[in-house]
Short mmCIF file of C-alpha atoms and ligand atoms in Angstrom, two decimals:
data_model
loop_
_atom_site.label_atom_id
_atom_site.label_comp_id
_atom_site.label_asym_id
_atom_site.label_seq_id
_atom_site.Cartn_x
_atom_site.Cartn_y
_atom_site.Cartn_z
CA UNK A 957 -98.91 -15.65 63.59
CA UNK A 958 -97.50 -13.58 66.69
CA UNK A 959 -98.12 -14.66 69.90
CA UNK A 960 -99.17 -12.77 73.01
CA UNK A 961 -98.85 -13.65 76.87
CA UNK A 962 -102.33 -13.53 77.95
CA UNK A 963 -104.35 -10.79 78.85
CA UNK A 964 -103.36 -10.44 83.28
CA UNK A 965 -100.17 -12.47 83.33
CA UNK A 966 -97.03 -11.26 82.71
CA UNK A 967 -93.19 -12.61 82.07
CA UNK A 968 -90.83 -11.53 85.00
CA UNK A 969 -87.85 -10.78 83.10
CA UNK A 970 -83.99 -11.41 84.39
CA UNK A 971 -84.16 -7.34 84.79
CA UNK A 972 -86.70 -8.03 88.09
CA UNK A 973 -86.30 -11.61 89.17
CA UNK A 974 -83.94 -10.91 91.51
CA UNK A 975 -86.27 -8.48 92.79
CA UNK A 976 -88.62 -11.27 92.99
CA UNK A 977 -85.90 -13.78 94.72
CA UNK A 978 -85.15 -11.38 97.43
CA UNK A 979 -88.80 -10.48 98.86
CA UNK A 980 -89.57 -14.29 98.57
CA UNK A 981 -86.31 -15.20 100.26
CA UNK A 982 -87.19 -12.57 102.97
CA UNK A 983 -90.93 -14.66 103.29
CA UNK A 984 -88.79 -17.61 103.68
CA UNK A 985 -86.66 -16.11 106.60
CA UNK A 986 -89.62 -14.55 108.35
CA UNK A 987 -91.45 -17.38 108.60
CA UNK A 988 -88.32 -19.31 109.83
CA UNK A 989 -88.44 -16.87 112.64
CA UNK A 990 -92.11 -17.09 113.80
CA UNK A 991 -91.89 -20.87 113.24
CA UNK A 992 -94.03 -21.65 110.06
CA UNK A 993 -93.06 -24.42 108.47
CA UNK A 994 -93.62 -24.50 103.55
CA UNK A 995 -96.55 -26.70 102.66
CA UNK A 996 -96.56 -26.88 98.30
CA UNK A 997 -100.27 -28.15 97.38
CA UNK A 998 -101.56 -28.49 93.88
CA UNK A 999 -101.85 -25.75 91.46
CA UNK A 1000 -105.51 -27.40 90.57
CA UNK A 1001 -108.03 -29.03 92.66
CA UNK A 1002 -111.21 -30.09 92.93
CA UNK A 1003 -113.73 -27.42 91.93
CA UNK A 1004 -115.99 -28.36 94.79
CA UNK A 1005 -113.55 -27.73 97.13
CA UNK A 1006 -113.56 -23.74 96.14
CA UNK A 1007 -117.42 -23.65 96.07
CA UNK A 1008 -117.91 -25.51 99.25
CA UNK A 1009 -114.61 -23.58 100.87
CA UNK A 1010 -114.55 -19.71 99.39
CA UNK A 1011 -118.31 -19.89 99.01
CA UNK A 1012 -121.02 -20.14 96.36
CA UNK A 1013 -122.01 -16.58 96.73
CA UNK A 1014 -118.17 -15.24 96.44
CA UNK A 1015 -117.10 -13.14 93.44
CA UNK A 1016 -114.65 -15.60 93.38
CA UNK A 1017 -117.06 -18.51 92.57
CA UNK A 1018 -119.53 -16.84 90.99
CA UNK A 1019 -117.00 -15.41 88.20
CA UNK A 1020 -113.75 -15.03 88.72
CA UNK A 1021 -112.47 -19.05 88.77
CA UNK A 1022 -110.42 -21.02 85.96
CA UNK A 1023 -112.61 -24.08 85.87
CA UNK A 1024 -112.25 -26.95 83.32
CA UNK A 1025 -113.22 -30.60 82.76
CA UNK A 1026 -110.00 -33.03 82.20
CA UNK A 1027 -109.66 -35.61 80.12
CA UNK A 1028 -111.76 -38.05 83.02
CA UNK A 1029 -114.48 -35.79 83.00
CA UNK A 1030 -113.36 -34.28 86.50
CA UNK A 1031 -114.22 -30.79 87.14
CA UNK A 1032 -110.99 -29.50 88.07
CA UNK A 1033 -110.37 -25.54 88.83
CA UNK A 1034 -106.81 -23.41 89.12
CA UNK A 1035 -106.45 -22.28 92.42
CA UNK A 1036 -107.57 -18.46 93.10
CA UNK A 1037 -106.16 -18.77 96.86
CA UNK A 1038 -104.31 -21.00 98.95
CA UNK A 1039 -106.81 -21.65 102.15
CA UNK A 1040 -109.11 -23.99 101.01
CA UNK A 1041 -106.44 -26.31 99.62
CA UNK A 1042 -104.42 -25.80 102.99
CA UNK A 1043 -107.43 -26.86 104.68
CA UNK A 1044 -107.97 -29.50 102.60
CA UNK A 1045 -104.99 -30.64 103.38
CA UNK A 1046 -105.02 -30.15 106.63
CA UNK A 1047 -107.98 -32.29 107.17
CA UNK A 1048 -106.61 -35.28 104.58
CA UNK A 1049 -103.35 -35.37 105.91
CA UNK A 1050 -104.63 -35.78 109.39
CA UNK A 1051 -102.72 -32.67 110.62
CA UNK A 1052 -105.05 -32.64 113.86
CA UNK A 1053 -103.09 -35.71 115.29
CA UNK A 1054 -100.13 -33.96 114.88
CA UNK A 1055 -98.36 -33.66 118.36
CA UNK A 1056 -97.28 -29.88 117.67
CA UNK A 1057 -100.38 -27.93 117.31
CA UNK A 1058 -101.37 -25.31 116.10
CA UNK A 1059 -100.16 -26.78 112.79
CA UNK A 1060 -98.11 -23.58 111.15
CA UNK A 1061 -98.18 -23.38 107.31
CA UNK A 1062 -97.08 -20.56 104.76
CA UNK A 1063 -97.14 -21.16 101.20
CA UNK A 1064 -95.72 -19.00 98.14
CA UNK A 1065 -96.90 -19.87 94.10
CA UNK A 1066 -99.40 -18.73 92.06
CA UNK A 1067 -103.33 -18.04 92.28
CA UNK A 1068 -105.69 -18.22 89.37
CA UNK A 1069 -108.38 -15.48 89.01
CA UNK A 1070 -110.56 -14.09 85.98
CA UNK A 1071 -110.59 -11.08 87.09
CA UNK A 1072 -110.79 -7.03 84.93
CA UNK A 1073 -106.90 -6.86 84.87
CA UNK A 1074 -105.56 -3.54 86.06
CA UNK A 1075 -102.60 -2.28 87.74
CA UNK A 1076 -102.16 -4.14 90.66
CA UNK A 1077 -105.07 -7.06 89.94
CA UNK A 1078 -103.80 -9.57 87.57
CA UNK A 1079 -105.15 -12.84 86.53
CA UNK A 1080 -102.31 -14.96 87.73
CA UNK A 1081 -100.67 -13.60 90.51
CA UNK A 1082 -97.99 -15.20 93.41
CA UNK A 1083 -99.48 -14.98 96.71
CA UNK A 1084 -97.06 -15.52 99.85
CA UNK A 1085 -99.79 -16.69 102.88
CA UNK A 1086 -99.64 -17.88 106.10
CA UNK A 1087 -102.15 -20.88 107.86
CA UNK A 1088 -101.95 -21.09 111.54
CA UNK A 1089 -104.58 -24.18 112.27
CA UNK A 1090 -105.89 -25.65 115.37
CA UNK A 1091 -105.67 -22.76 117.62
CA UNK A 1092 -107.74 -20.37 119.37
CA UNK A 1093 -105.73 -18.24 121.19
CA UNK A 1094 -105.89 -14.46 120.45
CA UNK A 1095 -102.62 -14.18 120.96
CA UNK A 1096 -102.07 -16.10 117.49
CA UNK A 1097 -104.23 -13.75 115.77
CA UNK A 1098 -101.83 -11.22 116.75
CA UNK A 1099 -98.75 -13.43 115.70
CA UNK A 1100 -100.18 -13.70 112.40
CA UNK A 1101 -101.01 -9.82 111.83
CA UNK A 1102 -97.13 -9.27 113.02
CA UNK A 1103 -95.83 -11.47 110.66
CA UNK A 1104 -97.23 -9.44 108.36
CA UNK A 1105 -96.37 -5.95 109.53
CA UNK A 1106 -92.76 -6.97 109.66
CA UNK A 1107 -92.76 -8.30 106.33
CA UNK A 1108 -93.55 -5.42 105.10
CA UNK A 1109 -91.81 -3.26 107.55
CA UNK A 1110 -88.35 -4.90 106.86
CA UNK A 1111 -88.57 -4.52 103.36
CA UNK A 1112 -88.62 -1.12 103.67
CA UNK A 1113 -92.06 0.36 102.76
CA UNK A 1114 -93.69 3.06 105.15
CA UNK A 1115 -97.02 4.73 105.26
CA UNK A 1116 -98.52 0.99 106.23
CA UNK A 1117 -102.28 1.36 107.93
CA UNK A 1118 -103.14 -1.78 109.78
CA UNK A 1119 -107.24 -2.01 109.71
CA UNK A 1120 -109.12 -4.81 111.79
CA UNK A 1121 -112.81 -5.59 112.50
CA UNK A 1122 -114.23 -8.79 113.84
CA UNK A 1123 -117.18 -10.76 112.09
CA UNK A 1124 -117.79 -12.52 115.47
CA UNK A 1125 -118.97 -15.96 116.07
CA UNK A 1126 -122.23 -18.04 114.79
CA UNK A 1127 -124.35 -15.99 117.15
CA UNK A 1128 -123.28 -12.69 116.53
CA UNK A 1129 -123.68 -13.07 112.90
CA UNK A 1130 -127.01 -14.24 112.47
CA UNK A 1131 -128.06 -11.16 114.32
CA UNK A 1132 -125.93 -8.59 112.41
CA UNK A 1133 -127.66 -10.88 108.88
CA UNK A 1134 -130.88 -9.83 110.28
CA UNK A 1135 -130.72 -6.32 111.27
CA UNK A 1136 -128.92 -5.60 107.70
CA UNK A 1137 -131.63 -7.47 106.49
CA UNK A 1138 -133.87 -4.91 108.17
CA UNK A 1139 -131.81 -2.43 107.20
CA UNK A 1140 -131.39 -2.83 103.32
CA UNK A 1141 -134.88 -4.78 102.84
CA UNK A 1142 -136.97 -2.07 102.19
CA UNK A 1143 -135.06 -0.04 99.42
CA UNK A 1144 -133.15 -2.68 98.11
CA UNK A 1145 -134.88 -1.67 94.88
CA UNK A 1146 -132.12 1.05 94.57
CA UNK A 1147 -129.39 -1.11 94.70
CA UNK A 1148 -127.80 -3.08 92.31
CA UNK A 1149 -128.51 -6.60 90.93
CA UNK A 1150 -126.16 -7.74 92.76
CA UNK A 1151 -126.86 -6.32 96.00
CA UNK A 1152 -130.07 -7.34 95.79
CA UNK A 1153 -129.13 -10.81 95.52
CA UNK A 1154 -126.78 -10.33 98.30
CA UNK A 1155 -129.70 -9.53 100.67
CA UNK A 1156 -130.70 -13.19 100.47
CA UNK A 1157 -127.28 -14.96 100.12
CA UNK A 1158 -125.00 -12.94 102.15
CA UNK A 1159 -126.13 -9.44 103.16
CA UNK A 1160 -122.83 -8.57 104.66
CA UNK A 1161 -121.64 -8.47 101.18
CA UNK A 1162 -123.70 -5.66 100.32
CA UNK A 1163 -120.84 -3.74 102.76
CA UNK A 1164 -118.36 -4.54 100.32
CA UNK A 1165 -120.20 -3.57 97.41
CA UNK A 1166 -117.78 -1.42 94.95
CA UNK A 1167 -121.15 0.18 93.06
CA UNK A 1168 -123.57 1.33 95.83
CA UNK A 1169 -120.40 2.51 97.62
CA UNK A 1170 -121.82 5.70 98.22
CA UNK A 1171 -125.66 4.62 98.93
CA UNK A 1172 -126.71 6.87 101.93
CA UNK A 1173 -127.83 3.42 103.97
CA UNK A 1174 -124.28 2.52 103.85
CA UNK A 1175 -122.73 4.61 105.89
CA UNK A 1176 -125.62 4.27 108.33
CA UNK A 1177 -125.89 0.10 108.20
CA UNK A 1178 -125.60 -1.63 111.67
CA UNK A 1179 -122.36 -2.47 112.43
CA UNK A 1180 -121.10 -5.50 113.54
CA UNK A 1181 -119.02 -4.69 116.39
CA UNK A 1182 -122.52 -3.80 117.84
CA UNK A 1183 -124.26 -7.78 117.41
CA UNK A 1184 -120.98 -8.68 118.97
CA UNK A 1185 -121.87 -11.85 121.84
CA UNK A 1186 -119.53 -11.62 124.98
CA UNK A 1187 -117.17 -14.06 123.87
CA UNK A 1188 -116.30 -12.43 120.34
CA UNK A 1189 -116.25 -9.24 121.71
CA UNK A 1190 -113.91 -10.29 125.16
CA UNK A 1191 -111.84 -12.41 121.77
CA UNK A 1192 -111.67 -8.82 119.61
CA UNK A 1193 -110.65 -7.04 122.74
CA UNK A 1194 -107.61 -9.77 123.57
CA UNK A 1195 -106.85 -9.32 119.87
CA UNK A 1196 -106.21 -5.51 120.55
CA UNK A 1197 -104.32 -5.39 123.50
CA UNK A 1198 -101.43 -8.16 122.05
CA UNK A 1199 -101.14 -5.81 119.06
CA UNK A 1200 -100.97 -2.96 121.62
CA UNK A 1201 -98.47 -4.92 123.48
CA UNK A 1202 -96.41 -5.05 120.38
CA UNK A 1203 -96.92 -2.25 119.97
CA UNK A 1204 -98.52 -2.34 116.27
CA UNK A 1205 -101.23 0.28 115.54
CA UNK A 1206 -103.90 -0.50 113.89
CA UNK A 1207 -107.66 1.02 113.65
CA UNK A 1208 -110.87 -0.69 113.93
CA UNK A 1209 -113.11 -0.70 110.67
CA UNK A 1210 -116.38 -2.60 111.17
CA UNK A 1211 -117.07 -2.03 107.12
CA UNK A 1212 -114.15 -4.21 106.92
CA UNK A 1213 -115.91 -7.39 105.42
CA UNK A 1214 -113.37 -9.44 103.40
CA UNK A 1215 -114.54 -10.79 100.31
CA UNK A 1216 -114.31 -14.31 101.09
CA UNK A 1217 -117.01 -16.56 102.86
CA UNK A 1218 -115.23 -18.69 105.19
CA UNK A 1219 -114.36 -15.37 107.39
CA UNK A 1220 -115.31 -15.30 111.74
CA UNK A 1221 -114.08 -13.88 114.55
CA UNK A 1222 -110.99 -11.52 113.16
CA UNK A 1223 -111.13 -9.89 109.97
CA UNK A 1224 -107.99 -7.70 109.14
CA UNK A 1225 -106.01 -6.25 106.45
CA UNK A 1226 -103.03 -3.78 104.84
CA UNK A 1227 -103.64 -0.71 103.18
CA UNK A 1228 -101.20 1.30 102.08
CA UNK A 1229 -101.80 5.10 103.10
CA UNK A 1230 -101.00 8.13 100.02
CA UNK A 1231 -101.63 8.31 96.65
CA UNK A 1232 -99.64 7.15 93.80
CA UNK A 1233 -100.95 3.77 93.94
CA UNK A 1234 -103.60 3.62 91.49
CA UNK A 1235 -106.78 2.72 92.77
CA UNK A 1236 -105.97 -0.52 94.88
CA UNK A 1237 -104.65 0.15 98.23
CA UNK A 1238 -105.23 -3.15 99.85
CA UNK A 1239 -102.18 -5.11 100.40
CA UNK A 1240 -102.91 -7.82 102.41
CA UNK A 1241 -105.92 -9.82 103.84
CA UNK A 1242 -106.93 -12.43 106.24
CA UNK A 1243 -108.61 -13.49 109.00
CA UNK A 1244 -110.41 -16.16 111.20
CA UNK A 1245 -112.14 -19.45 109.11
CA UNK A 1246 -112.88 -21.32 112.17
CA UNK A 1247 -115.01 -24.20 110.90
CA UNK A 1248 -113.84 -24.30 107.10
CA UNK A 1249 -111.68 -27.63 108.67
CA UNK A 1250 -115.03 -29.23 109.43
CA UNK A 1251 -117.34 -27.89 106.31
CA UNK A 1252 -114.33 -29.60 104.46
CA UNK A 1253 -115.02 -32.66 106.22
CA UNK A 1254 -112.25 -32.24 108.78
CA UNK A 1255 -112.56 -31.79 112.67
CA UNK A 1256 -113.60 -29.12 114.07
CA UNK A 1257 -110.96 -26.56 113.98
CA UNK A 1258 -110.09 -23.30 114.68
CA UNK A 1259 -108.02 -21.05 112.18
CA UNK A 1260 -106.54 -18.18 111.10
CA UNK A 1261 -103.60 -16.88 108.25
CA UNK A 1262 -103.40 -14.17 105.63
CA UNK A 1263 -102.31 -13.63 101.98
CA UNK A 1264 -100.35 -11.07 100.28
CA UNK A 1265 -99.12 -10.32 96.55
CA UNK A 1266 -96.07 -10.43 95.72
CA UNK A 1267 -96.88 -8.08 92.58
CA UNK A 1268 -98.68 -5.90 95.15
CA UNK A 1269 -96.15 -5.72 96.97
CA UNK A 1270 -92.89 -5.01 94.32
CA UNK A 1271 -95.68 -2.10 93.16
CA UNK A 1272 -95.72 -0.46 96.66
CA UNK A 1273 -92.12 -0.95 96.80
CA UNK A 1274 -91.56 0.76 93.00
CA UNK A 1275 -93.44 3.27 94.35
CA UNK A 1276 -92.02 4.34 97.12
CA UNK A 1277 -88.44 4.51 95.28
CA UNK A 1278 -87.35 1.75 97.58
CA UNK A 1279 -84.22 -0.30 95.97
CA UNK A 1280 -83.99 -3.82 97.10
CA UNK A 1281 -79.94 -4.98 97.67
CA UNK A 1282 -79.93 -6.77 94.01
CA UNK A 1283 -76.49 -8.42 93.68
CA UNK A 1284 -75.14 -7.32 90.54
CA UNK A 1285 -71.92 -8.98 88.22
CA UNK A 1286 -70.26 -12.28 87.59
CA UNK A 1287 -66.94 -13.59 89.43
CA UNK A 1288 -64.95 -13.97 86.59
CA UNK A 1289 -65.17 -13.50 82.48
CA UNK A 1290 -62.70 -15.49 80.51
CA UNK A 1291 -60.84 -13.57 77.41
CA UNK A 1292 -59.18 -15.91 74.94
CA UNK A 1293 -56.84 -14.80 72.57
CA UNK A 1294 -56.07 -17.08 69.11
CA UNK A 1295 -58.10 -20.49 68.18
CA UNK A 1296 -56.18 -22.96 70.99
CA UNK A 1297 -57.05 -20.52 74.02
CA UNK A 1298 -60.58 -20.33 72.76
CA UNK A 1299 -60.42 -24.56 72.67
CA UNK A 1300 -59.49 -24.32 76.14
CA UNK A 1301 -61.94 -22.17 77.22
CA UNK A 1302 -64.97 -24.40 78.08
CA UNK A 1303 -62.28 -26.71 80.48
CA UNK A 1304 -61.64 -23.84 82.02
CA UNK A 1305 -64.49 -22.10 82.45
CA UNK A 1306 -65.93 -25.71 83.59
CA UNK A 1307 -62.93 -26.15 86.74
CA UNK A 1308 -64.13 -22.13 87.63
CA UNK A 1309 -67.83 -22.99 88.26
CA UNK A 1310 -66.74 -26.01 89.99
CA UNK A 1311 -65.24 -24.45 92.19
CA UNK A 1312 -68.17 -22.33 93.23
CA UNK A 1313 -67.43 -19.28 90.79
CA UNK A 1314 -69.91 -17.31 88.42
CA UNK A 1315 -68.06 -17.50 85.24
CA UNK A 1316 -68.58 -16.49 81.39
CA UNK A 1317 -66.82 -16.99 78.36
CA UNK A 1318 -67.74 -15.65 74.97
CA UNK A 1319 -69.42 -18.00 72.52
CA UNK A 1320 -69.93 -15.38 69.67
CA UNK A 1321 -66.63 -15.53 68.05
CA UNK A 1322 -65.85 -11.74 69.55
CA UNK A 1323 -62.35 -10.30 69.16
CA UNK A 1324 -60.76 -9.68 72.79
CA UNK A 1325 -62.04 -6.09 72.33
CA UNK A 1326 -65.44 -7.00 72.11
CA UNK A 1327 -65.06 -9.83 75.14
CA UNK A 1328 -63.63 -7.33 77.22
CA UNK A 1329 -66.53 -5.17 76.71
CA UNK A 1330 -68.87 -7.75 77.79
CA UNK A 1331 -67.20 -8.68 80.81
CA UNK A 1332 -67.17 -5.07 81.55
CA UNK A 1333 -71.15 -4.89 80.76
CA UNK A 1334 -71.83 -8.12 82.84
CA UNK A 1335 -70.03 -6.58 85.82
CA UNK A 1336 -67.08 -9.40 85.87
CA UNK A 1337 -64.89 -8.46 89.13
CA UNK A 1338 -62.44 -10.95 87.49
CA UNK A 1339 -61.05 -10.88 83.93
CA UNK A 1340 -58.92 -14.20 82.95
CA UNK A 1341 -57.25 -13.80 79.93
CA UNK A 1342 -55.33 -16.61 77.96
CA UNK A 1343 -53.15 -16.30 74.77
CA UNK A 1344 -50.98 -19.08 73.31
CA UNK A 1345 -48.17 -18.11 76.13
CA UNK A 1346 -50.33 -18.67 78.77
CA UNK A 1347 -51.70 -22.28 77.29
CA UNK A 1348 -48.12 -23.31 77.01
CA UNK A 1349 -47.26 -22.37 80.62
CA UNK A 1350 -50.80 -23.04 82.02
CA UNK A 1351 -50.93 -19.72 83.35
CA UNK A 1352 -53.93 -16.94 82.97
CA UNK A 1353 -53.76 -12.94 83.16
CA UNK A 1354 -55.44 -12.54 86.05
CA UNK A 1355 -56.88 -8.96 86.64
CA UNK A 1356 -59.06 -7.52 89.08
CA UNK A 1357 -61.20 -5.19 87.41
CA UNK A 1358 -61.94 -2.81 90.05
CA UNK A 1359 -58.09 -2.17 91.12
CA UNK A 1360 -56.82 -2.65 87.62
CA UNK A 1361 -54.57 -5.12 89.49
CA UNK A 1362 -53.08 -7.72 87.02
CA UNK A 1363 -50.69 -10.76 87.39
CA UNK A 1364 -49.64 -13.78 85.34
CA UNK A 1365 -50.36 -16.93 87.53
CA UNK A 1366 -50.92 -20.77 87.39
CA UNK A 1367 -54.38 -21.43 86.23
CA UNK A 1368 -55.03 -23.01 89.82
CA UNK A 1369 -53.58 -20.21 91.72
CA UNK A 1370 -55.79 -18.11 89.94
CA UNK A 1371 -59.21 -19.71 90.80
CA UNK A 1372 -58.47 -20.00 94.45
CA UNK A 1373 -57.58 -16.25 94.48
CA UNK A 1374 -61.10 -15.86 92.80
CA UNK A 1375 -62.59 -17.75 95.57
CA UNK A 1376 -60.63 -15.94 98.33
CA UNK A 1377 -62.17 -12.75 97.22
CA UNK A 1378 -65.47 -13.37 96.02
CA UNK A 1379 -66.03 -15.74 99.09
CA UNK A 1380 -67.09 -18.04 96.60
P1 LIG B 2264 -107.88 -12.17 99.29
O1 LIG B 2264 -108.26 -10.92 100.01
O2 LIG B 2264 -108.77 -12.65 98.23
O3 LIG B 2264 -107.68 -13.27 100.45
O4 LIG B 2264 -106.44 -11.98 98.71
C1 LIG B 2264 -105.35 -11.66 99.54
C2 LIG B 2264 -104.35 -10.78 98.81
O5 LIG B 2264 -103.99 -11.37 97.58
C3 LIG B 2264 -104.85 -9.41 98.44
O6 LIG B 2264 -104.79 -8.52 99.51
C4 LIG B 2264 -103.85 -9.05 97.36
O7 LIG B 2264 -102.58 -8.71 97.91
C5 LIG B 2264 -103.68 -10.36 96.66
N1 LIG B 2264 -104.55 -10.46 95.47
C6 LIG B 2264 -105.82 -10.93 95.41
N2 LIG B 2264 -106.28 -10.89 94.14
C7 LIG B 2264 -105.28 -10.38 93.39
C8 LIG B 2264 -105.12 -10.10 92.01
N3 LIG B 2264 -106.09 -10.36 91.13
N4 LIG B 2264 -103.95 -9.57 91.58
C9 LIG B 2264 -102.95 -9.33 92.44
N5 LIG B 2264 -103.04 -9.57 93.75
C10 LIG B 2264 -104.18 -10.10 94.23
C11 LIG B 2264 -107.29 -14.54 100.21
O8 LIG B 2264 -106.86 -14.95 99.17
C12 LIG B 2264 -107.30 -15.39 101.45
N6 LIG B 2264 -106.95 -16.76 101.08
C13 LIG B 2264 -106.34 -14.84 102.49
C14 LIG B 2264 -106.32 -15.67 103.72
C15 LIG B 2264 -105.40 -16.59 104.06
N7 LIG B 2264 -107.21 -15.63 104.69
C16 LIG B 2264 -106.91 -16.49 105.61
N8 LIG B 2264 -105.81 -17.09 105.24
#
C-alpha cells in the first residue's frame, strides 16, 4: 500500500521552508512594530463556536468545516479561521479588564477548510491574522489595513489594489436586507438554489455569489454605501482620510461583501492586480465584527483584524520572480582521513556546534573525495580536515573555501576563527 498526503495539503519541503521562515519572521517583526502582541489558541474547538461565530448561513458552516465527535461525544471542529477562537478567547480570558485596551492580537498556524482544492485554495492552509479588540476608533481600522499593505509591500510584491466598502451598522443593514430583498424577490426564480436561499438567510450574500455573477440585477442591486446611517457613513469617511493621510490608495467597492457573517462597519481586502495568478486574486481579508464579543457571550465589544495566506502569499511572490534573502551553506564540514580521525569526528563536530557553528560530518563511510564533494554541495564556507598527523598534534586543516586559504592550526584556534568569521 502507497500512501498519499491528502487531497489540499501539502509537505513544505527543506527546498521552501526557509521561504516559509522568512515571510513568517517578517509577520513577527511587523507586528512588533505596530504593537501586536502572539496569542496561540487551539487547533480544534467547539463546533458551536464556528456556527454561532462565522455564521450558520456561511459557506464555511454550511460545507466547508472539519467537524468530528471525540471520544466524549463532544462535537469538536478544526479551525477554518482564527476570529472566532480569538474572540472566544477574548471574552474567557477576560481581556476587557485588561488595563491596555484595545487588546492587540496576531496569530500564525493553520486553518481547516473542505474546500474544491485549486491553486491557491487548499484545505489546510497557514493564515497570519491580526485582532485589534475593544476599540472603535477609525483610526485603528486604518492601522490594521497598513499593517497589511506593508507586509506585503516590504516583501517585495507590487501591483497591490487595496479595495474597501463598509457594511455599516445595525441600522443601515436592515435597510440595505430589505431593499435587496425588493430587489432580488421577484426573479429570484432565475437564480440559483443557493441564492434563493440566500434571499431569506442573508441576501447580501447573493452579492458574493460566484454563479449568478453575471445576472443583469447584479450590477444594478442597491448598494450599501447608499442605506449608510450618519454615523457609519461619518465612520467610512474617517476610515478614508487616515488611509489618505498615509497615504495608502485604495478604491471603494460596495460589492465588496466578505464571505463571513460576523462582518459591520469596514469591510476591506487585497487583490493582487495582472494576470498570471490563476483565478484567485484575493489576498487578504478583514474587517469590522463589532458584537461577535457579545454573541460569544462576551461584553460588548468593538473589533476589527484581517487574515492572509501564507501560501497565497509565497504564490504572488513566485510569481512575480521575487527571491526572498534565503541563507544558503553550513559553517564548517569536517573531512576525516583513516579510521581514528573518523572516531574523532563526532567530539569534534560536537565542541563546533557548541560553540554556535553549523557543522557536518559524513556518516556514509565516503572517501575524502566524496566528503569534499559534499561539503562543496552543502555550501560549507569551512572545510576541517583531520588525518592521523593532525590527531596526534590536535591540530585540523583549516581551509576557507571561498579564498582557498588553508592553515594547519590547534583544533581550538580553529573553531574560534570559525566563529570570528561566520559571526557565529
Ligand atoms: P477569509 O476571507 O475567509 O477571512 O480568509 C482570509 C484569507 O485567508 C484569504 O484572503 C486568503 O488569503 C486566505 N484563505 C482563505 N481560504 C483559503 C484557502 N482555502 N486556501 C488558501 N488560503 C485561504 C477570514 O478568515 C477572517 N477570519 C479574516 C478576519 C480576521 N477578519 C477579521 N479578522
Amino acid at each position: 500500500m502507497k500512501y498519499k498526503i491528502p487531497r489540499g495539503t501539502q509537505d513544505i519541503l527543506p527546498a521552501t521552508s526557509p521561504l516559509w521562515r522568512i515571510v513568517e519572521e517578517k509577520a513577527h517583526d511587523l507586528c512588533r512594530r505596530y504593537n501586536y502582541k502572539e496569542i496561540r489558541t487551539p487547533m480544534f474547538e467547539q463546533t458551536e463556536l464556528f456556527a454561532r461565530g462565522v455564521g450558520d448561513t456561511t459557506d464555511i458552516v454550511q460545507k466547508e468545516m472539519y467537524t468530528f465527535e471525540d471520544r466524549g461525544g463532544r462535537s469538536l471542529t478544526l479551525r477554518p479561521e482564527g476570529t472566532a477562537s480569538v474572540a472566544r478567547s477574548y471574552a474567557e480570558n477576560k481581556m476587557h479588564g485588561w488595563a491596555d485596551q484595545p487588546v492587540k492580537l496576531y496569530y500564525i498556524g493553520p486553518m481547516f477548510r473542505y474546500e474544491r482544492p485549486q491553486s491557491g485554495r487548499m484545505r489546510q492552509f497557514v493564515q497570519f491574522g491580526v485582532e485589534a479588540m475593544g476599540s472603535d476608533d477609525p483610526a485603528i481600522d486604518a492601522e490594521v489595513i497598513a499593517l497589511a499593505m506593508n507586509f506585503y509591500q516590504e516583501l517585495g510584491l507590487k501591483g497591490l489594489k487595496l479595495v474597501i466598502n463598509s457594511l455599516g451598522d445595525k441600522e443601515s443593514r436592515n435597510a440595505h436586507r430589505s431593499a435587496l430583498v425588493n430587489h432580488f424577490e421577484p426573479r429570484i426564480s432565475e437564480f440559483c438554489g443557493d441564492c434563493q436561499q440566500r434571499l431569506e438567510t442573508n441576501p447580501l450574500r447573493i452579492l458574493d455569489c460566484k454563479k449568478d455573477r453575471d445576472h443583469e440585477l447584479m450590477a444594478t442591486a442597491p448598494s450599501i454605501l447608499d442605506y449608510l446611517s450618519d454615523e457609519s457613513s461619518a465612520y467610512f469617511k474617517n476610515v478614508q482620510r487616515y488611509l489618505e493621510s498615509m497615504n495608502i490608495p485604495y478604491t471603494v467597492d460596495s460589492g465588496l461583501v466578505r464571505g463571513l457573517d460576523y462582518y459591520n462597519s469596514t469591510a476591506f481586502e487585497i487583490m493582487l492586480e495582472g494576470d498570471g495568478f490563476g483565478a484567485i486574486t484575493t489576498l487578504m481579508g478583514g474587517g469590522r465584527y463589532n458584537g461577535l464579543v457579545e454573541d460569544l457571550g462576551g461584553p460588548e465589544t468593538p473589533g476589527i483584524g484581517f487574515a492572509l495566506s501564507l501560501e497565497r502569499l509565497l504564490m504572488a511572490l513566485e510569481t512575480q520572480g521575487i527571491e526572498l534573502p534565503v541563507e544558503e551553506g553550513i559553517d564548517a564540514y569536517l573531512v576525516t582521513m583513516g579510521d581514528n580521525a573518523k572516531q574523532h569526528a563526532p567530539a569534534l563536530l560536537h565542541r563546533l556546534r557548541a560553540a554556535g557553528i553549523a557543522a557536518e560530518a559524513d556518516y556514509m563511510n565516503k572517501k575524502m573525495k566524496g566528503q569534499f564533494k559534499a561539503a562543496d554541495r552543502q555550501k560549507a564556507a569551512f572545510t576541517l580536515v583531520i588525518g592521523d598527523d593532525e590527531l596526534e598534534n590536535g591540530t585540523v586543516v583549516l581551509k576557507n573555501t571561498e579564498t582557498g586559504e588553508q592553515e594547519n592550526i590547534p583544533e581550538e584556534k580553529a573553531i574560534e576563527k570559525i566563529k570570528e568569521e561566520r559571526g557565529a
